[in-house]
mmCIF file of C-alpha atoms in Angstrom:
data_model
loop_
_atom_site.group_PDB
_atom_site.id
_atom_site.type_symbol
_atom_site.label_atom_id
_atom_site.label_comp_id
_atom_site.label_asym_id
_atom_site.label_seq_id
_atom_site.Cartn_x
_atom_site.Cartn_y
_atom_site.Cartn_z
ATOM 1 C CA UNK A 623 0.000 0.000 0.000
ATOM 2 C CA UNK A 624 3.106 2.008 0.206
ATOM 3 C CA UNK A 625 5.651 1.857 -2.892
ATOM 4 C CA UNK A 626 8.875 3.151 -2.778
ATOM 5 C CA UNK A 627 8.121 5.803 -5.312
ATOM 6 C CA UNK A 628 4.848 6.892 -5.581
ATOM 7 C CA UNK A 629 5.181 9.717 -7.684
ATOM 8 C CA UNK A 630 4.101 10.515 -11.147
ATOM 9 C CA UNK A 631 6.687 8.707 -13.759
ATOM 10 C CA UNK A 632 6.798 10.540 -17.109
ATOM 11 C CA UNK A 633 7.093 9.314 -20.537
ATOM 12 C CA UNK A 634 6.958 11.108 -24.134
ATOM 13 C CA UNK A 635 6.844 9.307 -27.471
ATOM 14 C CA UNK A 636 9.659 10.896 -29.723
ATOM 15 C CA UNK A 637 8.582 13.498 -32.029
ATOM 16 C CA UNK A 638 9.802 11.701 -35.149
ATOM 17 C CA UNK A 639 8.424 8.343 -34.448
ATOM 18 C CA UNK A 640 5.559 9.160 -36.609
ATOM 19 C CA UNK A 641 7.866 9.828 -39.349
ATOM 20 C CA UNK A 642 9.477 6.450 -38.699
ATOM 21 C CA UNK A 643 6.231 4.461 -39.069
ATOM 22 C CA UNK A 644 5.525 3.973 -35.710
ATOM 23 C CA UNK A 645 1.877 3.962 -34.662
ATOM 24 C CA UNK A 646 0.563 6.981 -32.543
ATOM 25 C CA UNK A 647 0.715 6.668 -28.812
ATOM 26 C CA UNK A 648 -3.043 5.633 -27.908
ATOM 27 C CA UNK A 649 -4.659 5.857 -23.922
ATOM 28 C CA UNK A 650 -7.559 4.991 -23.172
ATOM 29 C CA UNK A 651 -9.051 5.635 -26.870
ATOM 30 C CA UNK A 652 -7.149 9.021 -26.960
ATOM 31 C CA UNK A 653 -4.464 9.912 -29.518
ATOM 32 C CA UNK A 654 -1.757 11.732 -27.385
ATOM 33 C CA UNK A 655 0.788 13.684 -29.976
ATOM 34 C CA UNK A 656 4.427 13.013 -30.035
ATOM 35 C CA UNK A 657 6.411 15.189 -27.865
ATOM 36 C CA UNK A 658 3.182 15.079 -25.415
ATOM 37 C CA UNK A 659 4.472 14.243 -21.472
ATOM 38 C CA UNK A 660 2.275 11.602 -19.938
ATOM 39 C CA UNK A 661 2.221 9.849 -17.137
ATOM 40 C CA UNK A 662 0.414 7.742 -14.424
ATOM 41 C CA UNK A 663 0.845 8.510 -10.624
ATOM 42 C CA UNK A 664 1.274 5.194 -8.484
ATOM 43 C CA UNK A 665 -0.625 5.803 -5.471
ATOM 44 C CA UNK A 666 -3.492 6.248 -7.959
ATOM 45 C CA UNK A 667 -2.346 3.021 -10.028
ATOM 46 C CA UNK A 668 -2.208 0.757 -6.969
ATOM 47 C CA UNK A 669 -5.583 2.498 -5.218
ATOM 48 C CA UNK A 670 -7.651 2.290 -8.032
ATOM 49 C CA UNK A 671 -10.829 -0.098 -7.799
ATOM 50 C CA UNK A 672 -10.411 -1.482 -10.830
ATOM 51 C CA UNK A 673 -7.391 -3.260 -10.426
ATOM 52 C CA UNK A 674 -7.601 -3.475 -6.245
ATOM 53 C CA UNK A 675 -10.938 -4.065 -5.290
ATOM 54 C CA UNK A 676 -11.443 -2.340 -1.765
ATOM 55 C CA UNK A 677 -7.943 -0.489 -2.491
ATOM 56 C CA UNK A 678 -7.263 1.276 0.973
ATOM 57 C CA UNK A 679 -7.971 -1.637 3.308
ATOM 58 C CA UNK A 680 -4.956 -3.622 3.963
ATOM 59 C CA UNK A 681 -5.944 -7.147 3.071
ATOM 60 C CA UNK A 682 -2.437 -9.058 2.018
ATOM 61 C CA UNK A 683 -5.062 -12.182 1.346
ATOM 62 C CA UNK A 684 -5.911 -10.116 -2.249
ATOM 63 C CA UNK A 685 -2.653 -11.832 -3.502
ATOM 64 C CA UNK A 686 -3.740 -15.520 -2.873
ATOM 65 C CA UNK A 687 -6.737 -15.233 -4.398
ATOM 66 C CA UNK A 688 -6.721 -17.414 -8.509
ATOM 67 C CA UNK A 689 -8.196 -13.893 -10.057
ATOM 68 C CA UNK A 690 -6.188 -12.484 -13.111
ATOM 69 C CA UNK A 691 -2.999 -11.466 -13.036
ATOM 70 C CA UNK A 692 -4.215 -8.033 -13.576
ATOM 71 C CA UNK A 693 -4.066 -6.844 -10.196
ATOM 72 C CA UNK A 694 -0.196 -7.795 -10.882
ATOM 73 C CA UNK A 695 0.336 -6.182 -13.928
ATOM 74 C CA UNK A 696 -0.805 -3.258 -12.012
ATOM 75 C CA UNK A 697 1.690 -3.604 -9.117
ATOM 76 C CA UNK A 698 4.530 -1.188 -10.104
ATOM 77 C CA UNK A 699 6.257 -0.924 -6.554
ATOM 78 C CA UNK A 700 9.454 -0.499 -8.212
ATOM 79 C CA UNK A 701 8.641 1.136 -11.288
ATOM 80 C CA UNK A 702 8.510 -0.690 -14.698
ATOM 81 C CA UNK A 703 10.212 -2.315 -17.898
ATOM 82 C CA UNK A 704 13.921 0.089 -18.435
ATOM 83 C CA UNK A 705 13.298 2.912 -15.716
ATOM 84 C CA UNK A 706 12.837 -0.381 -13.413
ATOM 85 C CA UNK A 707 14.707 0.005 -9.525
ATOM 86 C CA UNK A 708 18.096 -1.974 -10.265
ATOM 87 C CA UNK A 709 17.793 -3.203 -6.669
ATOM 88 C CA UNK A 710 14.583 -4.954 -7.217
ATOM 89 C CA UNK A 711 15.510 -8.443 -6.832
ATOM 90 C CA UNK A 712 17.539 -7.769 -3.726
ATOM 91 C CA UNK A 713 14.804 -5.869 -2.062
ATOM 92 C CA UNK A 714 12.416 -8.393 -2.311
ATOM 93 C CA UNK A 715 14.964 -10.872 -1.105
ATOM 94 C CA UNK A 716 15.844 -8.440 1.732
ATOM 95 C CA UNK A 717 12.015 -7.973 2.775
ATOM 96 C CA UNK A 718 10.972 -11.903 2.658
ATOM 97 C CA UNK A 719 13.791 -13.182 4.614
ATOM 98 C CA UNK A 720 13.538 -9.567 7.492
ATOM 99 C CA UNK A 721 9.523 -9.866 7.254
ATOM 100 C CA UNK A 722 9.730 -14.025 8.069
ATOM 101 C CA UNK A 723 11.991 -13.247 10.874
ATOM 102 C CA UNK A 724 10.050 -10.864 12.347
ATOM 103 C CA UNK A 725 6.805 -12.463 12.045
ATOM 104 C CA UNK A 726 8.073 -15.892 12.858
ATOM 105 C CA UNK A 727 9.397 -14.278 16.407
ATOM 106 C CA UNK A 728 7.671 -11.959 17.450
ATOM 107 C CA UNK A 729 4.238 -10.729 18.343
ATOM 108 C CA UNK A 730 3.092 -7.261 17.638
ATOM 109 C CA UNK A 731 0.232 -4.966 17.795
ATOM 110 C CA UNK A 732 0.028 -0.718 17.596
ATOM 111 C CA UNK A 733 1.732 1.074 20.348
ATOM 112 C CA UNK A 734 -0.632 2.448 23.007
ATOM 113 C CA UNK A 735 -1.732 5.905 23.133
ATOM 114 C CA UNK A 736 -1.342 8.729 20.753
ATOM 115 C CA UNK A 737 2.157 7.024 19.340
ATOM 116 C CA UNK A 738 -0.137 4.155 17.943
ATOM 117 C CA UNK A 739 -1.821 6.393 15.909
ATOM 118 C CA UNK A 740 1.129 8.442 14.103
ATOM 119 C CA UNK A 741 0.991 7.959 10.464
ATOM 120 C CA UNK A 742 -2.747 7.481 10.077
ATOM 121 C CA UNK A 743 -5.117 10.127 8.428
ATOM 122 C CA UNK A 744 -7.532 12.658 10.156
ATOM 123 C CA UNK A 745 -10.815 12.062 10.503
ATOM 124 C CA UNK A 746 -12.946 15.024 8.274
ATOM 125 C CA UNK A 747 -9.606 16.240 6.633
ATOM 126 C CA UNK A 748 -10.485 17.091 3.071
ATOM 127 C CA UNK A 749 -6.707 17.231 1.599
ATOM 128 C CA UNK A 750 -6.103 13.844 0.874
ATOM 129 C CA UNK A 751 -5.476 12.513 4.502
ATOM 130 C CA UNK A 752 -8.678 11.842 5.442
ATOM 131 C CA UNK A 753 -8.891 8.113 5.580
ATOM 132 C CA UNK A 754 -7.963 7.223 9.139
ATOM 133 C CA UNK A 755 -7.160 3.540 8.477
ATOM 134 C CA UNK A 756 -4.850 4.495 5.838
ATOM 135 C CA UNK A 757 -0.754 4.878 6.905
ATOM 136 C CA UNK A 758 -0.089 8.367 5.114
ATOM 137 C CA UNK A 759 2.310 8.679 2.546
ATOM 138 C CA UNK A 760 3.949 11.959 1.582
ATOM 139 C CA UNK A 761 4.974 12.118 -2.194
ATOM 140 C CA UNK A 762 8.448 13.112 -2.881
ATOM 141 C CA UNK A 763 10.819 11.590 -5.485
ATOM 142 C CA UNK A 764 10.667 8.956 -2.697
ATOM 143 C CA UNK A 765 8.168 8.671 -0.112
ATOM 144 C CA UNK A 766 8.400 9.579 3.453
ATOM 145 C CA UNK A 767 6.525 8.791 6.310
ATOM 146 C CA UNK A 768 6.076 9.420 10.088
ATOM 147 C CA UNK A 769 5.234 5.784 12.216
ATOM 148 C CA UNK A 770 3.736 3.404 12.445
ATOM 149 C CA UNK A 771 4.939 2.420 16.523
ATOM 150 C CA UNK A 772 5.151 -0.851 16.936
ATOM 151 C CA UNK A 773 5.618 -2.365 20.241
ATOM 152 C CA UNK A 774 7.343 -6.316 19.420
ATOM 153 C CA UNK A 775 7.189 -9.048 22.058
ATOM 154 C CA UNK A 776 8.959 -12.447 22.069
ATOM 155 C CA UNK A 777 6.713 -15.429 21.315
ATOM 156 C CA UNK A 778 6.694 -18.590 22.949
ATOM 157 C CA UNK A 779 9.878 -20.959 23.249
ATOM 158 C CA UNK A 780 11.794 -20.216 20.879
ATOM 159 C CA UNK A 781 13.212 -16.768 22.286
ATOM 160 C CA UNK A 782 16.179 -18.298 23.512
ATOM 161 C CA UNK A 783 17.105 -18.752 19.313
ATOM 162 C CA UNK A 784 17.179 -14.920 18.623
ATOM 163 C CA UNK A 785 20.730 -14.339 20.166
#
């Protein structure tokens, strides 16, 4: 729910692609002329309905469902095709191996008190941080973020493995 990069990655066709046979860029049934900048925000891509049905609930179950891989075409954490993060693979190898450590661990829940609710929206704001289940993203050329707090406890008996 919270790429990387989230903000608006432009593209142009070449001006002379037309004169090189190429077809015109078509979106969405509209022509868009050569040396036209276009682009498509993330955060928009990866909450839109169409691709993510109930888009700002975090449900990680969406991903084991047998539906189309269009919500995965859609998934553009780390950008796409040549402008593609070069430390894609490692991330995700990174994250899976950090994220089954933690979760195989530990325990954890929200911190108590007004710390457990950094990072979440404002109830009745009208700028775009409204949604109060939503962690809030600021768009930069990479995003930033205040929270969540986490408090993590030890599970069970196999504590004694973490040193």
């Amino acid at each position: 729910m919270a790429a990387p990069s989230l903000a608006t990655l432009w593209r142009e066709q070449a001006a002379d692609d037309l004169e090189r046979g190429k077809t015109p860029l078509v979106v969405d049934s509209h022509v868009i002329p050569p040396g036209t900048q276009f682009g498509v925000n993330l955060y928009a891509l990866h909450h839109n309905e169409k691709y993510f049905p109930d888009a700002f609930t975090f449900n990680p179950d969406r991903w084991l469902t047998d539906s189309s891989d269009t919500q995965y075409r859609a998934f553009a954490p780390f950008v796409a095709r040549p402008r593609s993060c070069a430390g894609r693979a490692m991330s995700y190898l990174e994250v899976s191996l950090a994220m089954a450590k933690t979760l195989w661990y530990f325990d954890f829940r929200r911190a108590a008190g007004p710390l457990g609710e950094v990072g979440q929206g404002t109830k009745g704001v009208e700028t775009g941080f409204g949604n109060v289940d939503e962690f809030q993203i600021l768009d930069m050329f990479n995003a930033n973020h205040e929270g969540p707090y986490l408090v993590f406890r030890p599970r069970g008996d196999h504590c004694d493995e973490l040193d």
